[in-house]
Short mmCIF file of C-alpha atoms in Angstrom, two decimals:
data_model
loop_
_atom_site.label_atom_id
_atom_site.label_comp_id
_atom_site.label_asym_id
_atom_site.label_seq_id
_atom_site.Cartn_x
_atom_site.Cartn_y
_atom_site.Cartn_z
CA MET A 1 7.07 -28.28 -5.39
CA SER A 2 4.09 -27.71 -7.65
CA LEU A 3 1.09 -25.42 -8.40
CA SER A 4 -1.71 -25.60 -5.82
CA ILE A 5 -5.09 -24.03 -6.37
CA ASN A 6 -6.54 -22.05 -3.46
CA GLN A 7 -10.24 -23.03 -3.44
CA TRP A 8 -11.43 -19.43 -3.37
CA THR A 9 -9.96 -18.99 -6.95
CA ILE A 10 -12.96 -21.06 -7.82
CA LYS A 11 -15.12 -19.94 -4.93
CA PRO A 12 -18.57 -20.97 -6.21
CA ALA A 13 -17.46 -24.63 -6.55
CA SER A 14 -18.57 -27.02 -3.81
CA MET A 15 -15.78 -28.94 -2.03
CA PRO A 16 -16.15 -31.94 -4.30
CA ASP A 17 -16.29 -29.79 -7.37
CA ALA A 18 -13.24 -27.89 -6.43
CA VAL A 19 -11.33 -31.10 -5.73
CA ALA A 20 -12.44 -32.37 -9.08
CA ALA A 21 -11.42 -29.28 -10.98
CA VAL A 22 -7.97 -29.47 -9.42
CA LYS A 23 -7.66 -33.19 -10.32
CA ALA A 24 -9.03 -32.67 -13.85
CA ASN A 25 -6.01 -30.45 -14.46
CA GLY A 26 -3.52 -32.97 -13.07
CA LEU A 27 -2.65 -30.86 -10.05
CA GLU A 28 -1.59 -32.45 -6.85
CA ALA A 29 -2.49 -29.81 -4.18
CA ILE A 30 -5.21 -27.54 -3.06
CA GLY A 31 -5.50 -24.64 -0.41
CA LEU A 32 -8.64 -24.78 1.67
CA TRP A 33 -10.63 -22.18 3.67
CA ARG A 34 -11.99 -22.97 7.07
CA GLN A 35 -15.55 -21.97 6.43
CA ASN A 36 -15.76 -24.20 3.28
CA VAL A 37 -14.22 -27.09 5.32
CA ALA A 38 -16.73 -26.56 8.07
CA ALA A 39 -19.58 -26.47 5.42
CA HIS A 40 -18.45 -29.69 3.85
CA GLY A 41 -17.47 -31.26 7.29
CA LEU A 42 -13.94 -31.55 8.62
CA ALA A 43 -13.69 -35.34 8.53
CA GLU A 44 -15.48 -35.55 5.16
CA THR A 45 -13.07 -33.04 3.66
CA ALA A 46 -9.97 -34.78 5.06
CA ALA A 47 -11.30 -38.14 3.70
CA LEU A 48 -12.08 -36.54 0.35
CA VAL A 49 -8.58 -34.99 -0.19
CA ARG A 50 -6.93 -38.23 1.07
CA ARG A 51 -9.04 -40.41 -1.27
CA GLU A 52 -8.25 -38.04 -4.18
CA GLY A 53 -4.53 -38.11 -3.32
CA LEU A 54 -4.23 -34.26 -3.00
CA ARG A 55 -1.96 -32.36 -0.68
CA VAL A 56 -3.51 -29.42 1.19
CA SER A 57 -0.96 -26.65 0.71
CA THR A 58 -2.46 -24.28 3.31
CA LEU A 59 -5.40 -23.69 5.43
CA CYS A 60 -6.90 -20.16 5.39
CA ARG A 61 -7.21 -18.64 7.78
CA GLY A 62 -6.22 -17.95 11.36
CA GLY A 63 -5.42 -14.57 12.68
CA PHE A 64 -7.55 -11.66 13.61
CA LEU A 65 -5.47 -11.22 16.67
CA THR A 66 -5.83 -7.52 17.39
CA ALA A 67 -8.16 -7.94 20.32
CA ALA A 68 -7.48 -5.88 23.47
CA ASP A 69 -10.10 -7.03 26.03
CA PRO A 70 -9.27 -10.23 27.79
CA ASP A 71 -12.45 -12.28 26.63
CA ALA A 72 -12.06 -11.17 23.03
CA ARG A 73 -8.34 -12.11 23.12
CA ALA A 74 -9.06 -15.55 24.68
CA ALA A 75 -11.68 -16.19 22.01
CA ALA A 76 -9.34 -15.21 19.25
CA ILE A 77 -6.60 -17.44 20.65
CA ARG A 78 -9.09 -20.43 20.93
CA ASP A 79 -10.16 -19.86 17.34
CA ASN A 80 -6.58 -20.07 16.25
CA GLU A 81 -6.07 -23.26 18.17
CA ASP A 82 -9.08 -24.67 16.45
CA ALA A 83 -7.50 -23.68 13.08
CA ILE A 84 -4.41 -25.53 14.12
CA ARG A 85 -6.32 -28.63 15.00
CA GLU A 86 -8.24 -28.48 11.68
CA ALA A 87 -4.90 -28.25 9.84
CA VAL A 88 -3.71 -31.37 11.49
CA ALA A 89 -6.84 -33.26 10.56
CA LEU A 90 -6.54 -32.09 6.93
CA GLY A 91 -2.91 -33.08 6.78
CA THR A 92 -1.50 -29.59 6.08
CA GLN A 93 1.47 -28.16 7.80
CA THR A 94 0.53 -24.45 7.31
CA VAL A 95 -2.12 -22.15 8.68
CA VAL A 96 -2.18 -18.69 7.09
CA LEU A 97 -2.67 -15.79 9.48
CA VAL A 98 -4.37 -12.64 8.45
CA VAL A 99 -3.66 -10.52 11.58
CA GLY A 100 -6.67 -8.14 11.61
CA GLY A 101 -7.14 -4.32 11.38
CA LEU A 102 -7.61 -1.56 13.74
CA LEU A 103 -10.36 -2.03 16.38
CA ASP A 104 -13.46 0.13 16.10
CA GLY A 105 -12.37 3.75 16.83
CA GLU A 106 -8.81 2.82 17.72
CA LYS A 107 -6.15 4.67 15.78
CA ASP A 108 -2.91 3.47 17.51
CA LEU A 109 -1.18 1.22 14.98
CA VAL A 110 1.82 0.68 17.27
CA ALA A 111 -0.28 -0.68 20.08
CA THR A 112 -2.43 -2.82 17.73
CA ARG A 113 0.69 -4.37 16.25
CA ARG A 114 2.08 -4.98 19.68
CA ARG A 115 -1.02 -6.92 20.59
CA VAL A 116 -0.73 -9.02 17.32
CA THR A 117 2.85 -9.97 18.29
CA GLU A 118 1.81 -10.92 21.87
CA ASN A 119 -1.22 -12.94 20.71
CA ILE A 120 0.85 -14.86 18.03
CA ALA A 121 3.32 -15.58 20.80
CA ALA A 122 0.48 -16.96 22.84
CA ILE A 123 -0.53 -19.44 20.09
CA ALA A 124 3.03 -20.53 19.02
CA PRO A 125 3.57 -23.18 21.67
CA PHE A 126 0.40 -25.01 20.63
CA ALA A 127 1.33 -24.71 16.91
CA GLU A 128 4.76 -26.27 17.81
CA ALA A 129 3.23 -28.99 19.83
CA GLU A 130 0.92 -29.89 16.92
CA GLY A 131 3.68 -29.48 14.26
CA VAL A 132 1.82 -26.73 12.40
CA LYS A 133 3.38 -23.63 10.95
CA LEU A 134 1.87 -20.32 11.37
CA ALA A 135 2.41 -18.25 8.23
CA ILE A 136 1.78 -14.49 8.81
CA GLU A 137 0.49 -12.93 5.70
CA PRO A 138 1.46 -9.27 5.14
CA LEU A 139 -1.53 -7.74 3.36
CA HIS A 140 -1.33 -4.81 0.87
CA PRO A 141 -1.23 -1.53 2.75
CA MET A 142 -4.57 -0.63 1.38
CA PHE A 143 -5.94 -3.22 3.88
CA ALA A 144 -4.03 -1.74 6.89
CA ALA A 145 -7.11 -0.12 8.48
CA ASP A 146 -9.55 -2.97 8.17
CA ARG A 147 -7.89 -6.22 7.58
CA ALA A 148 -4.21 -6.50 8.46
CA VAL A 149 -1.97 -4.02 10.44
CA VAL A 150 0.94 -6.16 9.01
CA SER A 151 1.70 -4.60 5.63
CA THR A 152 5.23 -5.67 4.69
CA LEU A 153 7.24 -8.89 4.56
CA ASP A 154 9.89 -7.31 6.74
CA GLN A 155 7.29 -6.46 9.38
CA ALA A 156 5.94 -10.11 9.31
CA LEU A 157 9.51 -11.34 9.81
CA ASP A 158 10.15 -8.87 12.62
CA ILE A 159 7.12 -10.25 14.37
CA ALA A 160 8.14 -13.87 13.68
CA GLU A 161 11.60 -13.14 14.99
CA GLU A 162 10.25 -11.47 18.09
CA VAL A 163 7.99 -14.42 18.87
CA GLY A 164 11.10 -16.67 18.37
CA SER A 165 9.46 -19.85 17.25
CA ASP A 166 10.58 -21.86 14.21
CA HIS A 167 6.84 -22.48 13.69
CA VAL A 168 6.09 -18.83 13.09
CA GLY A 169 6.98 -17.38 9.70
CA ALA A 170 5.47 -15.51 6.77
CA VAL A 171 3.62 -15.86 3.43
CA VAL A 172 4.77 -14.07 0.25
CA ASP A 173 1.66 -13.32 -1.76
CA THR A 174 2.73 -11.41 -4.82
CA TYR A 175 -0.45 -9.32 -4.87
CA HIS A 176 0.33 -7.88 -1.44
CA VAL A 177 3.96 -7.28 -1.65
CA TRP A 178 5.01 -6.76 -5.31
CA TRP A 179 5.35 -2.94 -4.81
CA ASP A 180 7.72 -3.12 -1.91
CA PRO A 181 11.06 -1.37 -2.51
CA ASN A 182 12.66 -3.82 -0.05
CA LEU A 183 11.16 -7.00 -1.44
CA SER A 184 14.27 -8.52 -2.73
CA ALA A 185 16.06 -8.16 0.52
CA ALA A 186 13.13 -9.25 2.52
CA ILE A 187 12.69 -12.44 0.63
CA ALA A 188 16.26 -13.28 0.97
CA ARG A 189 15.91 -12.49 4.72
CA ALA A 190 12.92 -14.77 5.06
CA GLY A 191 14.99 -17.59 3.45
CA ARG A 192 17.87 -17.12 5.68
CA LEU A 193 15.66 -17.23 8.69
CA GLY A 194 13.82 -20.39 7.42
CA LYS A 195 10.69 -18.44 7.63
CA LEU A 196 9.32 -18.41 4.12
CA PHE A 197 6.40 -20.78 4.73
CA SER A 198 4.22 -20.15 1.58
CA TYR A 199 4.67 -18.53 -1.84
CA GLN A 200 1.43 -17.43 -3.48
CA VAL A 201 0.85 -16.00 -6.94
CA CYS A 202 -1.74 -13.74 -8.44
CA ASP A 203 -1.59 -10.48 -10.36
CA TRP A 204 -2.42 -6.90 -9.41
CA ASN A 205 -5.25 -5.69 -11.70
CA LEU A 206 -6.30 -2.08 -12.36
CA PRO A 207 -8.71 -0.38 -12.11
CA LEU A 208 -9.31 -1.73 -8.56
CA ALA A 209 -12.64 -3.55 -8.25
CA ALA A 210 -15.41 -1.91 -6.24
CA GLU A 211 -14.45 -4.44 -3.57
CA PRO A 212 -10.57 -4.06 -3.75
CA LEU A 213 -10.08 -7.63 -2.48
CA HIS A 214 -11.51 -8.72 -5.84
CA SER A 215 -8.82 -6.95 -7.98
CA ARG A 216 -6.73 -10.08 -7.97
CA GLY A 217 -6.10 -11.44 -11.49
CA TYR A 218 -4.56 -14.36 -13.41
CA MET A 219 -0.82 -14.05 -13.59
CA GLY A 220 0.01 -11.89 -16.62
CA ASP A 221 -3.22 -9.89 -16.63
CA GLY A 222 -1.75 -7.14 -14.43
CA PHE A 223 1.51 -5.41 -13.53
CA ILE A 224 3.51 -7.96 -11.41
CA ASP A 225 6.88 -9.24 -12.48
CA PHE A 226 6.50 -12.91 -11.70
CA PRO A 227 9.78 -14.10 -13.26
CA THR A 228 11.78 -11.79 -11.01
CA ILE A 229 9.84 -12.52 -7.79
CA THR A 230 9.86 -16.20 -8.50
CA ARG A 231 13.63 -16.22 -8.95
CA LEU A 232 13.94 -14.46 -5.59
CA VAL A 233 11.90 -17.08 -3.90
CA ALA A 234 13.66 -19.92 -5.66
CA ALA A 235 17.01 -18.56 -4.61
CA THR A 236 16.01 -19.04 -0.96
CA GLY A 237 15.72 -22.79 -1.53
CA TYR A 238 11.88 -22.65 -1.23
CA ASP A 239 10.65 -26.05 -2.12
CA ASP A 240 7.02 -26.23 -1.05
CA ASP A 241 3.83 -25.90 -3.07
CA ILE A 242 3.10 -22.59 -4.85
CA GLU A 243 -0.41 -21.60 -4.34
CA SER A 244 -2.45 -19.37 -6.60
CA GLU A 245 -5.29 -17.53 -4.78
CA ILE A 246 -7.25 -15.24 -6.90
CA PHE A 247 -10.48 -13.36 -5.98
CA ASN A 248 -12.07 -12.15 -9.12
CA GLU A 249 -15.81 -11.98 -9.89
CA ASP A 250 -15.12 -12.61 -13.58
CA ILE A 251 -13.13 -15.65 -12.79
CA TRP A 252 -15.80 -16.88 -10.44
CA ALA A 253 -18.24 -16.84 -13.32
CA GLU A 254 -16.15 -19.31 -15.31
CA PRO A 255 -16.42 -23.10 -15.08
CA PRO A 256 -14.12 -24.19 -12.33
CA ALA A 257 -12.02 -26.49 -14.30
CA GLU A 258 -11.52 -23.92 -17.05
CA ALA A 259 -10.45 -21.35 -14.55
CA VAL A 260 -7.87 -23.71 -13.06
CA ALA A 261 -6.74 -24.62 -16.61
CA THR A 262 -5.93 -20.79 -17.15
CA VAL A 263 -4.15 -20.62 -13.82
CA LYS A 264 -2.06 -23.62 -14.81
CA ARG A 265 -1.21 -22.20 -18.28
CA ARG A 266 -0.09 -18.91 -16.74
CA TYR A 267 1.89 -20.57 -14.03
CA ASP A 268 3.65 -22.80 -16.61
CA ALA A 269 4.48 -19.60 -18.57
CA LEU A 270 5.42 -17.13 -15.92
CA VAL A 271 6.34 -19.01 -12.76
CA ALA A 272 7.51 -22.53 -13.34
CA PRO A 273 10.36 -21.68 -15.78
CA HIS A 274 11.89 -19.45 -13.06
CA LEU A 275 12.01 -22.04 -10.28
CA MET B 1 4.18 27.45 10.32
CA SER B 2 0.49 27.46 9.71
CA LEU B 3 -2.31 25.65 7.81
CA SER B 4 -2.23 25.94 4.07
CA ILE B 5 -5.12 24.81 1.85
CA ASN B 6 -4.21 22.92 -1.35
CA GLN B 7 -6.53 24.26 -3.88
CA TRP B 8 -7.67 20.78 -5.00
CA THR B 9 -9.36 20.46 -1.60
CA ILE B 10 -11.81 22.91 -3.08
CA LYS B 11 -11.24 21.89 -6.72
CA PRO B 12 -14.28 23.38 -8.31
CA ALA B 13 -13.39 26.84 -7.22
CA SER B 14 -11.83 29.22 -9.64
CA MET B 15 -8.41 30.71 -8.62
CA PRO B 16 -9.96 33.87 -7.25
CA ASP B 17 -12.68 32.04 -5.38
CA ALA B 18 -10.11 29.58 -3.98
CA VAL B 19 -7.91 32.46 -2.81
CA ALA B 20 -11.05 34.13 -1.31
CA ALA B 21 -12.08 30.96 0.48
CA VAL B 22 -8.68 30.68 2.10
CA LYS B 23 -8.56 34.41 3.04
CA ALA B 24 -12.18 34.28 4.48
CA ASN B 25 -10.96 31.67 7.01
CA GLY B 26 -7.99 33.75 8.04
CA LEU B 27 -5.41 31.49 6.49
CA GLU B 28 -2.14 32.68 5.19
CA ALA B 29 -1.15 30.04 2.54
CA ILE B 30 -2.39 28.07 -0.34
CA GLY B 31 -0.98 25.17 -2.33
CA LEU B 32 -1.40 25.40 -6.09
CA TRP B 33 -1.65 23.13 -9.11
CA ARG B 34 0.11 23.81 -12.33
CA GLN B 35 -2.94 23.35 -14.60
CA ASN B 36 -5.03 25.76 -12.44
CA VAL B 37 -2.19 28.35 -12.56
CA ALA B 38 -1.97 27.90 -16.29
CA ALA B 39 -5.71 28.26 -16.74
CA HIS B 40 -5.84 31.63 -14.70
CA GLY B 41 -2.44 32.73 -16.06
CA LEU B 42 0.96 32.44 -14.29
CA ALA B 43 1.58 36.25 -14.07
CA GLU B 44 -2.12 36.78 -12.97
CA THR B 45 -1.91 34.12 -10.34
CA ALA B 46 1.32 35.41 -8.91
CA ALA B 47 -0.10 38.92 -8.81
CA LEU B 48 -3.32 37.63 -7.10
CA VAL B 49 -1.66 35.73 -4.24
CA ARG B 50 0.82 38.63 -3.67
CA ARG B 51 -2.02 41.19 -3.69
CA GLU B 52 -3.90 39.04 -1.20
CA GLY B 53 -0.77 38.39 0.96
CA LEU B 54 -0.85 34.65 0.56
CA ARG B 55 2.14 32.41 0.76
CA VAL B 56 2.22 29.58 -1.81
CA SER B 57 3.14 26.55 0.14
CA THR B 58 3.81 24.18 -2.66
CA LEU B 59 3.33 23.89 -6.32
CA CYS B 60 1.86 20.55 -7.56
CA ARG B 61 3.34 18.86 -9.47
CA GLY B 62 6.36 17.94 -11.25
CA GLY B 63 7.54 14.39 -11.72
CA PHE B 64 6.37 11.72 -14.16
CA LEU B 65 10.05 10.91 -14.57
CA THR B 66 9.99 7.22 -15.54
CA ALA B 67 10.53 7.80 -19.35
CA ALA B 68 13.03 5.49 -20.99
CA ASP B 69 13.35 6.79 -24.54
CA PRO B 70 15.56 9.88 -24.99
CA ASP B 71 12.94 12.15 -26.50
CA ALA B 72 10.32 11.37 -23.79
CA ARG B 73 12.97 11.69 -21.11
CA ALA B 74 14.11 15.17 -22.47
CA ALA B 75 10.47 16.29 -22.61
CA ALA B 76 9.90 15.19 -19.04
CA ILE B 77 13.00 17.07 -17.80
CA ARG B 78 11.89 20.18 -19.69
CA ASP B 79 8.50 19.98 -18.14
CA ASN B 80 9.96 19.76 -14.68
CA GLU B 81 12.26 22.73 -15.36
CA ASP B 82 9.07 24.66 -16.39
CA ALA B 83 7.48 23.64 -13.15
CA ILE B 84 10.59 25.05 -11.28
CA ARG B 85 10.28 28.30 -13.27
CA GLU B 86 6.59 28.63 -12.38
CA ALA B 87 7.47 28.01 -8.68
CA VAL B 88 9.91 30.87 -8.71
CA ALA B 89 7.29 33.16 -10.36
CA LEU B 90 4.78 32.20 -7.72
CA GLY B 91 7.18 32.68 -4.92
CA THR B 92 7.11 29.16 -3.56
CA GLN B 93 10.21 27.28 -2.67
CA THR B 94 8.77 23.81 -3.17
CA VAL B 95 7.74 21.72 -6.17
CA VAL B 96 6.09 18.46 -5.40
CA LEU B 97 7.17 15.53 -7.59
CA VAL B 98 4.89 12.57 -8.25
CA VAL B 99 7.38 10.28 -9.96
CA GLY B 100 5.10 8.25 -12.35
CA GLY B 101 4.21 4.57 -12.61
CA LEU B 102 5.24 1.75 -14.81
CA LEU B 103 5.44 2.34 -18.57
CA ASP B 104 2.89 0.59 -20.75
CA GLY B 105 3.74 -3.06 -20.70
CA GLU B 106 6.86 -2.67 -18.57
CA LYS B 107 7.02 -4.77 -15.39
CA ASP B 108 10.53 -4.03 -14.19
CA LEU B 109 10.04 -1.88 -11.10
CA VAL B 110 13.81 -1.84 -10.26
CA ALA B 111 14.69 -0.39 -13.77
CA THR B 112 11.79 2.14 -13.51
CA ARG B 113 12.95 3.33 -10.07
CA ARG B 114 16.55 3.64 -11.48
CA ARG B 115 15.28 5.95 -14.26
CA VAL B 116 13.47 8.09 -11.71
CA THR B 117 16.53 8.53 -9.73
CA GLU B 118 18.59 9.42 -12.83
CA ASN B 119 16.07 11.91 -14.09
CA ILE B 120 15.62 13.64 -10.79
CA ALA B 121 19.50 13.91 -10.70
CA ALA B 122 19.27 15.58 -14.12
CA ILE B 123 16.82 18.17 -12.81
CA ALA B 124 18.58 18.89 -9.52
CA PRO B 125 21.18 21.40 -10.75
CA PHE B 126 18.45 23.58 -12.30
CA ALA B 127 16.43 23.45 -9.12
CA GLU B 128 19.56 24.38 -7.12
CA ALA B 129 20.27 27.31 -9.36
CA GLU B 130 16.69 28.57 -9.05
CA GLY B 131 16.51 28.03 -5.34
CA VAL B 132 13.66 25.62 -5.61
CA LYS B 133 13.33 22.45 -3.50
CA LEU B 134 12.17 19.21 -5.24
CA ALA B 135 9.86 17.28 -2.81
CA ILE B 136 9.54 13.68 -3.83
CA GLU B 137 6.10 12.34 -2.65
CA PRO B 138 5.86 8.70 -1.95
CA LEU B 139 2.43 7.60 -3.00
CA HIS B 140 0.39 4.89 -1.22
CA PRO B 141 1.40 1.48 -2.66
CA MET B 142 -1.97 1.10 -4.32
CA PHE B 143 -0.69 3.63 -6.82
CA ALA B 144 2.62 1.86 -7.54
CA ALA B 145 1.62 0.57 -10.98
CA ASP B 146 -0.05 3.70 -12.39
CA ARG B 147 1.18 6.78 -10.52
CA ALA B 148 4.32 6.45 -8.56
CA VAL B 149 6.89 3.76 -8.26
CA VAL B 150 8.02 5.39 -5.00
CA SER B 151 5.86 4.05 -2.32
CA THR B 152 7.60 4.79 1.06
CA LEU B 153 9.28 7.71 2.70
CA ASP B 154 12.43 5.67 3.10
CA GLN B 155 12.54 5.04 -0.59
CA ALA B 156 12.01 8.67 -1.41
CA LEU B 157 14.87 9.53 1.03
CA ASP B 158 17.04 6.87 -0.56
CA ILE B 159 16.58 8.52 -3.92
CA ALA B 160 17.13 11.98 -2.43
CA GLU B 161 20.39 10.78 -0.76
CA GLU B 162 21.72 9.22 -4.07
CA VAL B 163 20.94 12.35 -5.93
CA GLY B 164 22.97 14.10 -3.26
CA SER B 165 21.50 17.62 -3.68
CA ASP B 166 20.13 19.53 -0.55
CA HIS B 167 17.41 20.69 -2.88
CA VAL B 168 15.97 17.21 -3.30
CA GLY B 169 13.91 15.74 -0.39
CA ALA B 170 10.50 14.33 0.42
CA VAL B 171 6.86 15.04 1.23
CA VAL B 172 5.17 13.37 4.14
CA ASP B 173 1.46 13.13 3.17
CA THR B 174 -0.38 11.28 5.86
CA TYR B 175 -2.73 9.61 3.48
CA HIS B 176 0.10 7.84 1.60
CA VAL B 177 2.29 6.97 4.45
CA TRP B 178 0.22 6.39 7.65
CA TRP B 179 0.32 2.59 7.39
CA ASP B 180 4.16 2.28 7.15
CA PRO B 181 5.67 0.25 9.97
CA ASN B 182 8.91 2.15 9.58
CA LEU B 183 7.13 5.62 9.50
CA SER B 184 8.43 6.89 13.00
CA ALA B 185 12.10 6.08 12.02
CA ALA B 186 11.62 7.39 8.38
CA ILE B 187 10.36 10.74 9.59
CA ALA B 188 13.20 11.17 12.10
CA ARG B 189 15.60 10.14 9.22
CA ALA B 190 14.03 12.80 6.96
CA GLY B 191 14.61 15.37 9.67
CA ARG B 192 18.25 14.37 10.35
CA LEU B 193 18.91 14.72 6.61
CA GLY B 194 17.20 18.10 6.30
CA LYS B 195 14.97 16.53 3.72
CA LEU B 196 11.45 16.86 5.17
CA PHE B 197 10.29 19.55 2.70
CA SER B 198 6.49 19.33 3.14
CA TYR B 199 3.97 17.88 5.72
CA GLN B 200 0.50 17.30 4.29
CA VAL B 201 -2.54 16.10 6.19
CA CYS B 202 -5.67 14.31 5.23
CA ASP B 203 -7.36 11.19 6.37
CA TRP B 204 -7.75 7.68 4.92
CA ASN B 205 -11.43 6.93 4.45
CA LEU B 206 -13.04 3.56 3.84
CA PRO B 207 -14.70 2.18 1.91
CA LEU B 208 -12.36 3.26 -1.05
CA ALA B 209 -14.02 5.51 -3.51
CA ALA B 210 -14.65 4.17 -7.00
CA GLU B 211 -11.68 6.36 -8.00
CA PRO B 212 -9.34 5.51 -5.02
CA LEU B 213 -7.55 8.89 -5.36
CA HIS B 214 -10.84 10.46 -4.06
CA SER B 215 -10.87 8.37 -0.90
CA ARG B 216 -9.08 11.21 1.05
CA GLY B 217 -11.09 12.68 3.85
CA TYR B 218 -11.19 15.58 6.48
CA MET B 219 -8.81 14.75 9.30
CA GLY B 220 -10.78 12.80 11.89
CA ASP B 221 -13.17 11.09 9.43
CA GLY B 222 -10.95 8.10 8.81
CA PHE B 223 -8.29 5.97 10.44
CA ILE B 224 -5.20 8.11 10.63
CA ASP B 225 -3.58 9.00 14.04
CA PHE B 226 -2.78 12.71 13.39
CA PRO B 227 -1.53 13.60 16.86
CA THR B 228 1.11 10.85 16.70
CA ILE B 229 2.32 11.58 13.22
CA THR B 230 2.25 15.34 13.91
CA ARG B 231 4.44 14.97 16.90
CA LEU B 232 6.91 12.87 14.94
CA VAL B 233 7.09 15.64 12.34
CA ALA B 234 7.33 18.43 14.91
CA ALA B 235 10.17 16.54 16.62
CA THR B 236 12.31 17.03 13.53
CA GLY B 237 12.10 20.78 13.87
CA TYR B 238 9.81 21.07 10.87
CA ASP B 239 8.66 24.62 10.73
CA ASP B 240 7.04 25.11 7.28
CA ASP B 241 3.37 25.35 6.33
CA ILE B 242 1.25 22.31 6.85
CA GLU B 243 -0.87 21.69 3.75
CA SER B 244 -4.25 19.88 3.65
CA GLU B 245 -4.90 18.24 0.29
CA ILE B 246 -8.15 16.40 0.12
CA PHE B 247 -9.66 14.92 -3.02
CA ASN B 248 -13.27 13.97 -2.15
CA GLU B 249 -16.38 14.37 -4.32
CA ASP B 250 -18.55 15.13 -1.33
CA ILE B 251 -16.26 17.88 -0.23
CA TRP B 252 -16.17 19.21 -3.78
CA ALA B 253 -19.86 19.61 -3.62
CA GLU B 254 -19.67 21.95 -0.49
CA PRO B 255 -19.21 25.72 -0.67
CA PRO B 256 -15.44 26.30 -0.85
CA ALA B 257 -15.30 28.55 2.18
CA GLU B 258 -17.31 26.02 4.31
CA ALA B 259 -14.99 23.27 3.30
CA VAL B 260 -11.91 25.25 4.28
CA ALA B 261 -13.60 26.09 7.56
CA THR B 262 -14.07 22.35 8.30
CA VAL B 263 -10.43 21.68 7.38
CA LYS B 264 -9.35 24.47 9.77
CA ARG B 265 -11.54 23.16 12.52
CA ARG B 266 -10.14 19.67 12.20
CA TYR B 267 -6.52 21.01 11.98
CA ASP B 268 -7.05 23.04 15.10
CA ALA B 269 -8.37 19.99 16.92
CA LEU B 270 -6.08 17.16 15.62
CA VAL B 271 -2.92 18.67 14.33
CA ALA B 272 -2.08 22.18 15.76
CA PRO B 273 -2.11 21.00 19.45
CA HIS B 274 0.71 18.49 18.69
CA LEU B 275 3.17 20.90 17.02
#
């Protein structure tokens, strides 16, 4: 269990530069994004991380599974199966799923969530066969309309339980779930179910950025109680990498190795002592 | 039960102009804000709404009850008692509570929420004596850090149950709770407990405004399923006024009577048929 840097924390860096920035800080793991992997080449990326001795903590992202019409649904399922194949090639066990928001003009959240569950169930057998875990990421409720109709950890776990595969679980990303009055019980529940597949850390900054997705901050810059949440996660027996995924335009303007160094300092101060 | 216009939907209007805009549209109720009441004068406002035959659906707002030090706590309790007295003078039964966010530098949500519960409990006897209901408003989780550590209807009901007064309950404001995967059960629970004190309608618009508070929209302009939520509220037996409280800079630029006319049209189309 150690700190992993999600490559979008240093988004402007090329794949080799991102790997170099992680290695320069003595870290052992990186989280990758599919479009960056595709741009650098899947085989090339797999060879690069292997050569550098890095683990790939997660692959972002599958999901977008709210489609209603049969063709769109089949395309979404195929795309998720591709993500699973890419995960296998990269040697990571975990694909993060961002489930998608409401379709254009649709307002029925209940029906949308039902389709998400059905579509994850359709992918689960392939994930099992390939030995890849599907980690449903609840997104902050401010993204419920446009990015993810799964807004709480309990809801992600409800879906995972309904699907009934031990390869379907959830992500705890502090930015998305820190406010949840049921967070403590939900993390314990994820642990009991063996469904806590990824713990991700970054802070909630205010004021919100013009693009709210980019309001994520270095741990300690915002409002989140990392010691408390980290202890809750540790109490479940979680022993996988802990990824830091920060989208922040100020951080993207820093040299990648310096940004990674700051993440590592904050992790060492606010997260590591509570594991 | 009918449509009430919260005066901040037409924020630039003076108190007399706001009352006139509501009356011009044939409506019977208005929701008031304490600072506007103070600016116009409490006795003058009470006389105005009485003369014009309007009900005051709610008074906004009490709350901000997260104080830790004894002096600040006593001041917050006194301020809420003032709000209760003002409600009595205005002839409304309901004071809306926005509970407040984290104190400067504090990150302990659990302790903050505990103080909110204790402080509401301290106010409840006075509210009971004055016959005024305290309606805890869960705010959207994007306001958890800075405005309200109560983020869900269930959480507001948990606090109301713990306080144990029939004068402490909750607000359902669609903007704040529409995303909640447990909303249907929570509204039914509020009804069973006799704690659904106010139903408020406005839409969730995207992109978020630079000031996210101002992303509220006319019903129908955003993503919220008003027929479904309204039927859930109606099924509880809710029979009080339904307030529309919209903060939106474009709407504030419209003539007040026209803005109220639009709210009324949208209410007649999306809310009233489902009561």
